Amino acid sequence: MKVLRSPVSTRIVRPTTALKPTNVSRNLATAISITPPSYLSLPPPGPPQPRLPGPSVVASLGTEYNENLFRYTSGRWLYNESQQMAQRYIKFDVAALRRIIASVCASPVSSMEKKEGLFNKTLMVTLANGKKVAVRIKNPIAGPDHLMTSSEVATMDFVRHNLGIPVPKILAWSSHAANNGVGAEYIIMESAPGVQLSTVWRTMDSRQKKNVVNSLVALEQNMLNAKFAQYGSLYYRDDIPESKRAPRLYAHGSRRFGSEEKFCIGPIAHRNFYEDERAAMDLDRGPWSSPEDYLRSLALREEAWISRFAKPNIHDDPFRNVSGPQSKEEHLQCLEQYRSIIPALVPTSRKVLASNLWHSDLNPGNIFVSDDEERRVVSIIDWQGCWAGPAYLQMTSPSFLACDVAGLTSGLDFPKLPLEYDIMSQDTKAIMREDHKAQILHKLYEIKQLYPYRISDREARVMPVRAAGRTWKDGILPLRLALLDVFSRWAELSRSDEPCPLRFTREEVQELKRQRDRYVDWHDFLDDVRTTFGMRLYGWVSPHEYPSKRALLEGTRSRLPVALTSQLEEILPQDWWPFRDTVPLPSAPEVRV
């Protein structure tokens, strides 16, 4: 289940070495360093998607028709709320859905509870015979009609029966809302066995946590064994027109896992390719036969959308606002530059270029472990948006293994406690031990799973790909800095003696440095504001907090020091105040508390 989480400390940072006013050189370019912003997710997945820590809100439903069932009721937004609510509003025939559940499960529905993630609603259904099933309803924001649901179902079927991955069994589903009697896309599946990792992780001992990591690695290895012929989403063959299917399922010379007559690789179903007006545009959505084709499609998609639809200073989250006005021409030029260096971004190793399915959202709410002392992974849920992509772009550490990686070394060495550990206070020692345990688990996963797929100059190869698909939302600066990093490492990245097609003058590099510093200052300020007001990404707050947060905000702006507001007005001449609506208001149901 996808939930809302504030972005953490990964974003553009100042370099540790100062820029020197010399001629343009590799050293000069290298001085501009960037760490991937958390919202620059690999497109797709992305995301780059908002999450909420902890279990999602559960609402009891006592009647068949209940408007709260259709609305998002687990939180409120301090800005752009009408847009956020509209994207999560889906009305459907509850009575018809209950009849379908009763027919499929051979038992009437006794009760339903709604659990909400950010992109879907899940109805936890108790049947009259005591059994339980889960019903997933796709919100409008989740992704394209038909493709998103049909791909999720086919993916779950394939990994369950062909790769041995423990996922809930699908009992019934429909990806055609217009003619299924319910009026919404749905998936009816068995409930996941075991207990949700998010409910027990903090109380587990080191041995149990290692069991989770080891069992997860073993399951993911099964997924890595399946290598597909092209890049795209997985479907049942009958759900995709023949013209949109890859000609074969598995790559030449790779291991066959059967069902070639049943499944196919088709267009990517991720929401990044259908967001806003993109859904109605004629775009290259795959399947792609090479990583270069996929990387190129990201830029062509954004170039087409920016040329026709981009509007200055419109952001779904003003906390990600850019420092200054945006120019279509500048974006199009940078995206063209990105396309010119794509061959240098692609590694040469066939292993890391393999087309592999990968679960990109392994947060602790999507993993279930055994309810015993072993705590091994027994089920994985939420396969929405999963696709078969280049392994080097797909593979990342699960979010539940996140830790302070500043002290971690590359390679096979496990982290050690600091040399001054013995002279620390008892409280500090306790904190250091917990951090060290988290680093050990992170390193264990890295060595077992990621190390065999390592590539040289990883960030220089990956960052342009991350940035290219989101320039209008996140600003052009991340992509420009990523291009500068490629320029500085061209000798290591390029496969030939061809000169780098990118050019940076000394003045341009110095201006990028100033823009980067201003960007960092702005986002440091916004992080402080977000922390102060206790909000999460997109201004999300819990329903009971909303009135007090709103009242607090109303008096805050007028109390800010004049010197600070003057500086902010210089940085963002438009309205710099982040707590404001920044997108056109849609026609949506009135928000009710």
XYZ file of C-alpha atoms in Angstrom:
593
model
C 0.000 0.000 0.000
C 1.360 3.384 -0.970
C 1.289 5.922 1.816
C 2.568 9.447 2.333
C 6.090 10.205 3.512
C 8.029 13.414 3.591
C 11.147 13.545 1.451
C 14.338 13.073 3.394
C 17.801 14.514 3.095
C 18.556 13.359 -0.455
C 18.616 16.356 -2.748
C 20.973 18.809 -4.372
C 23.824 19.628 -1.996
C 26.729 22.031 -1.931
C 30.085 20.552 -2.928
C 32.772 20.137 -0.324
C 35.370 21.633 -2.629
C 35.114 25.223 -3.736
C 34.870 26.307 -7.352
C 38.010 27.986 -8.602
C 37.821 30.751 -11.218
C 39.928 28.954 -13.806
C 39.327 27.872 -17.372
C 36.646 25.319 -18.052
C 38.014 21.931 -17.102
C 36.963 18.597 -15.704
C 37.943 19.749 -12.206
C 35.777 22.819 -12.520
C 32.810 20.811 -13.677
C 33.282 18.134 -11.062
C 32.994 20.704 -8.298
C 29.244 20.929 -8.919
C 28.044 17.838 -7.100
C 24.500 16.666 -6.645
C 22.832 14.015 -4.553
C 19.572 12.660 -6.009
C 16.484 14.479 -4.714
C 14.058 11.952 -3.219
C 11.318 13.147 -5.533
C 13.417 12.442 -8.629
C 12.405 8.826 -8.740
C 13.458 6.619 -11.614
C 10.789 7.206 -14.196
C 8.974 5.027 -13.705
C 8.502 4.351 -10.754
C 8.605 6.106 -9.367
C 8.483 8.574 -7.772
C 8.289 9.284 -6.549
C 5.327 8.851 -4.543
C 4.036 10.327 -1.338
C 3.775 8.047 1.679
C 2.516 8.175 5.209
C 4.439 6.435 7.960
C 2.590 3.776 9.839
C -0.654 1.946 9.051
C -3.270 3.604 6.887
C -6.456 4.974 8.438
C -9.309 2.493 8.727
C -12.899 3.669 8.398
C -15.798 1.415 9.355
C -18.624 1.385 6.831
C -22.066 0.706 8.199
C -24.224 1.266 5.097
C -24.075 0.113 1.500
C -24.103 3.672 0.222
C -21.730 5.910 2.069
C -20.150 8.991 0.547
C -17.134 8.530 2.803
C -16.456 5.313 0.927
C -15.909 7.251 -2.290
C -13.960 10.156 -0.800
C -10.467 10.253 0.590
C -11.006 10.524 4.346
C -7.632 9.650 5.836
C -6.158 13.137 5.689
C -6.433 16.765 4.605
C -4.172 19.019 2.551
C -3.141 22.530 3.540
C -2.954 23.594 -0.101
C -4.295 22.336 -3.432
C -6.817 20.304 -1.454
C -9.553 20.389 -4.081
C -7.185 18.893 -6.637
C -5.896 16.252 -4.223
C -9.414 15.215 -3.209
C -10.693 15.079 -6.787
C -7.833 12.786 -7.791
C -8.886 10.340 -5.056
C -12.655 10.449 -5.483
C -14.277 7.435 -7.125
C -17.986 6.685 -6.975
C -19.169 3.148 -7.630
C -22.092 0.816 -7.066
C -21.438 -0.655 -3.627
C -24.407 -3.042 -3.799
C -23.211 -4.445 -7.138
C -19.724 -4.932 -5.742
C -21.108 -6.779 -2.722
C -23.069 -9.105 -5.012
C -19.946 -9.878 -7.044
C -17.940 -10.596 -3.896
C -20.683 -12.883 -2.580
C -20.840 -14.751 -5.885
C -17.067 -15.167 -6.193
C -16.570 -16.190 -2.568
C -19.808 -18.221 -2.196
C -20.707 -16.288 0.942
C -22.535 -13.009 1.633
C -20.623 -9.956 2.759
C -20.867 -9.378 6.492
C -18.847 -6.149 6.822
C -16.314 -3.937 5.040
C -13.565 -1.639 6.273
C -11.826 0.927 4.121
C -8.049 1.283 4.214
C -6.610 4.083 2.136
C -3.282 4.501 0.480
C -2.464 7.426 -1.738
C -3.485 5.825 -5.028
C -6.082 3.214 -4.143
C -8.772 2.238 -1.697
C -8.684 -1.237 -0.204
C -11.847 -2.698 1.271
C -11.136 -5.358 3.879
C -14.167 -7.603 3.557
C -15.389 -10.074 6.171
C -17.693 -12.748 4.773
C -20.574 -14.420 6.561
C -18.566 -17.658 6.707
C -15.831 -15.851 8.643
C -13.297 -15.682 5.830
C -11.722 -12.410 4.729
C -10.814 -11.017 1.324
C -9.401 -7.709 0.111
C -10.948 -5.591 -2.640
C -8.769 -2.978 -4.316
C -10.417 0.020 -5.986
C -8.235 2.199 -8.215
C -8.435 5.964 -7.652
C -8.253 8.262 -10.721
C -4.746 9.393 -9.728
C -3.344 5.849 -9.822
C -2.754 5.627 -13.561
C -4.269 4.811 -16.949
C -7.652 3.145 -17.259
C -7.541 -0.585 -18.012
C -3.752 -0.798 -18.432
C -2.874 -0.182 -14.789
C -5.244 -2.786 -13.368
C -4.744 -5.402 -16.099
C -0.969 -5.130 -15.783
C -1.080 -5.407 -11.981
C -3.219 -8.558 -12.157
C -1.052 -10.187 -14.835
C 2.125 -9.324 -12.911
C 0.794 -10.840 -9.690
C -0.312 -13.966 -11.557
C 3.065 -14.342 -13.272
C 5.264 -13.871 -10.207
C 3.024 -16.133 -8.097
C 2.737 -19.087 -10.472
C 5.887 -18.771 -12.588
C 8.465 -17.353 -10.167
C 7.219 -18.630 -6.812
C 6.798 -15.180 -5.247
C 4.228 -15.227 -2.404
C 1.493 -12.781 -3.431
C -2.251 -12.892 -2.697
C -4.294 -15.049 -5.034
C -6.546 -13.089 -7.410
C -10.171 -14.255 -7.135
C -11.828 -11.856 -9.618
C -11.053 -8.563 -11.303
C -12.208 -6.071 -13.887
C -10.274 -3.328 -15.673
C -13.304 -2.041 -17.597
C -15.218 0.273 -15.299
C -17.752 1.310 -17.933
C -19.325 -2.114 -18.387
C -18.592 -4.178 -15.270
C -21.698 -3.110 -13.317
C -19.635 -1.592 -10.502
C -18.525 1.574 -12.256
C -14.911 1.258 -11.086
C -11.924 -0.970 -11.749
C -11.482 -3.551 -9.006
C -9.409 -6.534 -7.918
C -10.770 -9.103 -5.449
C -8.001 -11.105 -3.816
C -7.259 -13.251 -0.830
C -5.988 -11.460 2.275
C -2.243 -11.580 2.759
C -1.133 -14.102 5.395
C 1.188 -13.246 8.271
C 1.621 -9.839 9.865
C 2.492 -6.526 8.256
C 6.186 -5.758 8.661
C 5.396 -2.170 9.684
C 3.660 -3.447 12.835
C 6.557 -5.584 14.118
C 9.800 -4.237 12.645
C 10.711 -2.055 15.621
C 10.277 -4.924 18.091
C 12.195 -7.524 16.100
C 15.682 -8.598 17.153
C 18.721 -8.592 14.860
C 18.352 -12.261 13.910
C 14.749 -11.786 12.845
C 15.594 -8.688 10.822
C 18.338 -10.595 9.045
C 15.802 -13.313 8.280
C 13.613 -10.724 6.601
C 16.503 -9.428 4.505
C 17.707 -12.894 3.523
C 14.252 -14.192 2.614
C 13.526 -11.040 0.600
C 16.813 -11.372 -1.289
C 15.983 -14.985 -2.153
C 12.579 -13.984 -3.548
C 14.039 -11.117 -5.558
C 16.638 -13.489 -6.997
C 13.767 -15.468 -8.506
C 12.588 -12.290 -10.205
C 16.065 -11.511 -11.516
C 16.223 -14.957 -13.120
C 13.381 -14.026 -15.482
C 14.785 -11.896 -18.308
C 12.308 -10.469 -20.777
C 12.784 -9.681 -24.454
C 11.822 -5.994 -24.202
C 11.137 -3.255 -21.663
C 7.547 -2.523 -20.662
C 4.688 -3.690 -18.466
C 3.510 -7.285 -18.250
C -0.003 -8.215 -19.436
C -2.201 -11.103 -20.450
C -1.914 -11.320 -24.230
C -5.667 -10.940 -24.701
C -5.659 -7.573 -22.910
C -3.268 -5.885 -25.360
C -3.696 -5.382 -29.127
C -1.256 -7.425 -31.150
C 0.357 -4.252 -32.517
C 1.279 -3.207 -28.957
C 2.830 -6.518 -27.886
C 6.510 -7.390 -27.885
C 7.048 -10.235 -30.390
C 8.238 -12.653 -27.698
C 8.157 -12.829 -23.908
C 11.645 -13.941 -22.890
C 15.042 -12.726 -24.049
C 17.031 -14.893 -26.469
C 19.162 -17.440 -24.667
C 17.559 -16.796 -21.277
C 15.775 -19.252 -19.039
C 12.137 -19.891 -19.926
C 9.519 -19.850 -17.166
C 6.589 -20.944 -19.307
C 3.249 -19.261 -20.092
C 4.572 -17.619 -23.278
C 1.166 -18.086 -24.852
C -0.508 -16.389 -21.886
C 1.617 -13.296 -21.093
C 3.268 -10.550 -23.099
C 5.272 -7.363 -22.641
C 3.276 -4.314 -23.702
C 3.140 -0.520 -23.192
C 4.274 0.814 -19.854
C 1.365 1.417 -17.491
C 3.089 3.768 -15.071
C 1.245 6.985 -14.297
C 4.194 9.202 -15.293
C 3.358 8.464 -18.929
C -0.316 9.399 -18.486
C -0.204 12.300 -16.035
C -2.290 15.377 -16.853
C -2.687 15.900 -20.615
C -0.177 13.143 -21.401
C -2.951 10.553 -21.192
C -4.488 11.822 -24.443
C -1.199 12.399 -26.265
C 0.346 10.125 -28.863
C 3.531 9.196 -26.995
C 6.063 6.397 -27.226
C 5.074 4.199 -24.277
C 6.891 1.102 -25.424
C 7.515 -1.720 -25.394
C 11.128 -0.751 -26.039
C 13.748 -3.022 -27.532
C 16.755 -1.158 -26.098
C 17.558 0.937 -23.009
C 18.466 3.824 -25.311
C 14.926 3.808 -26.715
C 13.453 3.952 -23.215
C 15.753 6.766 -22.068
C 14.952 8.708 -25.239
C 11.200 8.296 -24.729
C 11.396 10.122 -21.380
C 12.731 13.266 -23.030
C 10.442 13.070 -26.063
C 7.445 12.688 -23.755
C 8.332 15.793 -21.777
C 9.305 17.797 -24.853
C 5.908 17.089 -26.426
C 4.023 17.981 -23.235
C 6.044 21.114 -22.448
C 5.638 22.420 -26.006
C 1.847 22.183 -25.835
C 0.707 22.377 -22.238
C 3.330 23.649 -19.772
C 2.283 26.689 -17.741
C 4.807 28.733 -15.713
C 4.846 28.394 -11.932
C 2.123 25.767 -11.659
C 3.154 23.009 -9.257
C 1.199 20.333 -7.421
C 3.459 21.026 -4.455
C 4.853 24.561 -4.010
C 7.437 23.107 -1.617
C 9.100 21.863 -4.794
C 8.792 25.237 -6.461
C 11.814 26.358 -8.460
C 13.779 29.477 -7.759
C 12.724 31.718 -10.626
C 10.530 31.692 -13.721
C 10.650 28.785 -16.148
C 11.241 29.036 -19.882
C 9.907 26.432 -22.287
C 12.843 27.048 -24.589
C 15.376 26.344 -21.834
C 13.679 23.080 -20.929
C 13.477 21.932 -24.531
C 17.134 22.781 -25.091
C 18.271 20.831 -22.010
C 16.151 17.837 -22.943
C 17.697 17.887 -26.416
C 21.144 17.959 -24.789
C 20.109 15.004 -22.623
C 19.140 13.034 -25.729
C 22.553 13.731 -27.261
C 24.421 11.983 -24.432
C 22.120 8.966 -23.974
C 24.615 6.454 -25.474
C 27.136 7.434 -22.783
C 24.577 6.890 -20.001
C 23.979 3.221 -20.827
C 26.387 0.710 -19.205
C 28.013 -1.956 -21.350
C 27.355 -4.975 -19.115
C 24.548 -7.155 -20.492
C 23.703 -8.288 -16.977
C 22.688 -4.847 -15.762
C 20.790 -4.114 -18.985
C 18.561 -7.174 -18.647
C 14.812 -6.514 -18.621
C 13.681 -7.592 -15.153
C 10.486 -7.255 -13.173
C 11.094 -5.446 -9.901
C 8.925 -4.323 -6.989
C 9.833 -0.686 -6.571
C 7.814 0.067 -3.438
C 8.955 -2.345 -0.749
C 7.979 -0.202 2.199
C 7.116 -2.118 5.411
C 3.383 -1.782 4.694
C 3.729 -3.908 1.560
C 5.639 -6.784 3.174
C 4.080 -9.456 5.378
C 6.181 -11.748 7.554
C 5.423 -14.977 9.356
C 3.758 -14.669 12.743
C 6.405 -16.725 14.517
C 9.941 -16.403 15.798
C 11.459 -16.719 12.314
C 9.793 -13.641 10.780
C 10.375 -14.634 7.158
C 8.654 -12.905 4.251
C 5.378 -14.699 3.467
C 3.603 -12.208 1.203
C 4.274 -9.072 -0.844
C 1.430 -6.794 -1.913
C 0.877 -3.677 -4.087
C 2.361 -4.581 -7.468
C 0.719 -1.601 -9.141
C 3.084 0.141 -11.541
C 5.708 -2.620 -11.474
C 7.290 -3.149 -14.878
C 10.118 -4.933 -16.678
C 12.916 -2.382 -16.993
C 16.713 -2.197 -17.174
C 18.075 -3.860 -14.047
C 20.537 -1.043 -13.267
C 17.653 1.448 -13.151
C 15.254 -0.832 -11.322
C 17.314 -2.153 -8.433
C 17.378 -0.087 -5.240
C 17.373 -0.844 -1.518
C 13.946 -1.307 0.131
C 12.763 1.741 2.043
C 12.553 -0.152 5.347
C 16.353 -0.558 5.203
C 16.951 3.181 4.914
C 19.736 4.436 7.195
C 22.430 7.069 7.467
C 24.716 5.970 4.643
C 27.280 8.720 5.263
C 29.514 6.334 7.207
C 29.165 3.418 4.809
C 32.032 2.469 2.540
C 31.664 1.028 -0.928
C 32.632 -2.555 -1.548
C 32.322 -5.591 0.678
C 33.386 -4.157 4.038
C 30.753 -4.036 6.755
C 30.448 -0.827 8.798
C 32.166 -0.572 12.160
C 31.458 1.430 15.267
C 33.433 4.697 15.425
C 36.857 4.683 17.091
C 35.646 7.041 19.814
C 32.743 4.734 20.739
C 34.325 3.681 24.072
C 34.475 7.230 25.400
C 30.917 8.142 24.453
C 28.137 8.576 26.977
C 25.762 5.679 27.524
C 22.939 7.480 25.738
C 25.159 8.244 22.757
C 26.390 4.656 22.688
C 22.812 3.402 22.539
C 22.091 5.652 19.570
C 25.302 4.604 17.815
C 24.482 0.910 18.310
C 21.048 1.318 16.742
C 22.508 3.248 13.811
C 25.193 0.594 13.417
C 22.604 -2.212 13.351
C 20.636 -0.372 10.669
C 23.801 0.103 8.611
C 24.659 -3.586 8.944
C 21.252 -4.588 7.532
C 21.564 -2.063 4.714
C 25.033 -3.363 3.877
C 23.869 -6.975 4.050
C 21.233 -6.280 1.405
C 23.654 -4.236 -0.687
C 26.283 -6.992 -0.749
C 23.861 -9.829 -1.423
C 21.633 -8.102 -3.959
C 23.046 -4.871 -5.363
C 26.799 -5.452 -5.413
C 26.684 -8.000 -8.281
C 24.836 -5.375 -10.358
C 27.151 -2.472 -9.592
C 28.182 -0.159 -12.431
C 30.864 2.484 -12.724
C 29.868 6.137 -12.331
C 26.388 5.124 -11.295
C 25.110 8.539 -10.233
C 26.440 10.200 -13.366
C 24.547 7.640 -15.463
C 21.327 7.562 -13.464
C 20.756 11.171 -12.410
C 20.080 12.531 -15.910
C 17.489 9.790 -16.395
C 15.804 10.663 -13.116
C 15.742 14.358 -13.873
C 14.732 14.266 -17.536
C 11.205 13.051 -16.872
C 10.312 15.760 -14.345
C 11.939 19.020 -15.412
C 8.802 21.154 -15.378
C 7.742 20.036 -11.914
C 11.162 20.071 -10.303
C 12.797 22.812 -12.337
C 15.542 22.561 -14.921
C 18.411 22.876 -12.421
C 18.668 19.164 -11.452
C 18.955 18.181 -15.102
C 21.474 20.940 -15.883
C 23.657 19.874 -12.965
C 23.380 16.251 -14.053
C 24.465 17.207 -17.570
C 27.415 19.100 -16.127
C 28.413 15.970 -14.204
C 28.306 13.963 -17.442
C 30.470 16.617 -19.111
C 33.049 16.323 -16.343
C 33.163 12.516 -16.592
C 32.886 12.157 -20.342
C 36.159 10.236 -20.707
C 34.916 7.582 -18.272
C 31.372 7.408 -19.639
C 31.873 7.586 -23.393
C 32.326 4.391 -25.364
C 34.355 6.029 -28.108
C 36.756 8.867 -28.754
C 33.950 11.152 -29.872
C 34.031 14.576 -28.221
C 31.387 15.407 -25.662
C 28.410 17.141 -27.321
C 27.889 19.261 -24.192
C 29.590 22.605 -23.691
C 29.868 24.729 -20.550
C 31.661 28.044 -20.316
C 33.278 29.215 -17.109
C 30.508 31.790 -16.689
C 27.816 29.143 -17.102
C 29.429 26.931 -14.490
C 29.674 29.828 -12.047
C 26.027 30.687 -12.651
C 25.046 27.065 -12.032
C 26.898 27.247 -8.726
C 24.929 30.331 -7.725
C 21.665 28.718 -8.759
C 22.533 25.578 -6.832
C 23.316 27.543 -3.664
C 20.082 29.488 -3.989
C 18.181 26.246 -4.569
C 19.727 24.693 -1.459
C 18.917 27.760 0.665
C 15.324 27.755 -0.532
C 14.762 24.062 0.159
C 16.508 24.269 3.537
C 14.031 26.972 4.454
C 11.094 24.915 3.193
C 12.282 21.846 5.096
C 12.411 23.925 8.269
C 8.895 25.220 7.592
C 7.544 21.748 6.903
C 9.152 20.384 10.066
C 7.912 23.308 12.141
C 4.332 22.808 11.051
C 4.502 19.013 11.224
C 3.242 18.351 7.721
C 4.119 15.717 5.176
C 4.569 15.817 1.425
C 2.021 17.893 -0.509
C 0.886 19.551 2.739
C -0.820 16.422 4.086
C -1.974 16.478 7.709
C -4.249 14.161 9.634
C -7.936 15.194 9.740
C -7.920 16.015 13.460
C -4.822 18.229 13.029
C -6.214 20.223 10.113
C -8.154 22.946 11.999
C -5.245 23.785 14.317
C -2.665 23.677 11.502
C -4.794 25.946 9.336
C -5.298 28.428 12.179
C -1.566 28.414 12.917
C -0.703 29.142 9.294
C -3.093 32.056 8.995
C -1.141 34.096 11.557
C 2.365 32.955 10.701
C 3.123 34.843 7.512
C 2.438 38.251 9.044
C 4.842 37.517 11.905
C 7.874 36.640 9.755
C 10.802 39.107 9.964
C 10.804 41.715 7.218
C 14.451 40.934 6.374
C 13.587 37.292 5.706
C 10.541 38.037 3.565
C 12.558 40.550 1.528
C 15.193 37.909 0.785
C 12.527 35.406 -0.213
C 10.874 37.928 -2.511
C 14.217 38.365 -4.268
C 14.575 34.612 -4.705
C 10.979 34.079 -5.846
C 9.490 37.295 -7.198
C 6.148 35.543 -7.539
C 4.276 34.544 -4.405
C 6.918 32.710 -2.350
C 4.531 31.667 0.421
C 4.334 27.869 0.099
C 0.919 27.367 1.710
C -1.161 28.387 -1.275
C -3.102 26.775 -4.086
C -0.892 26.541 -7.146
C -2.971 24.504 -9.599
C -6.317 25.283 -11.237
C -9.247 24.158 -9.126
C -11.036 21.138 -10.615
C -14.740 20.510 -10.399
C -14.789 18.185 -7.434
C -17.123 17.216 -4.596
C -17.091 19.611 -1.699
C -14.576 18.609 0.947
C -16.317 17.559 4.118
C -14.691 17.264 7.498
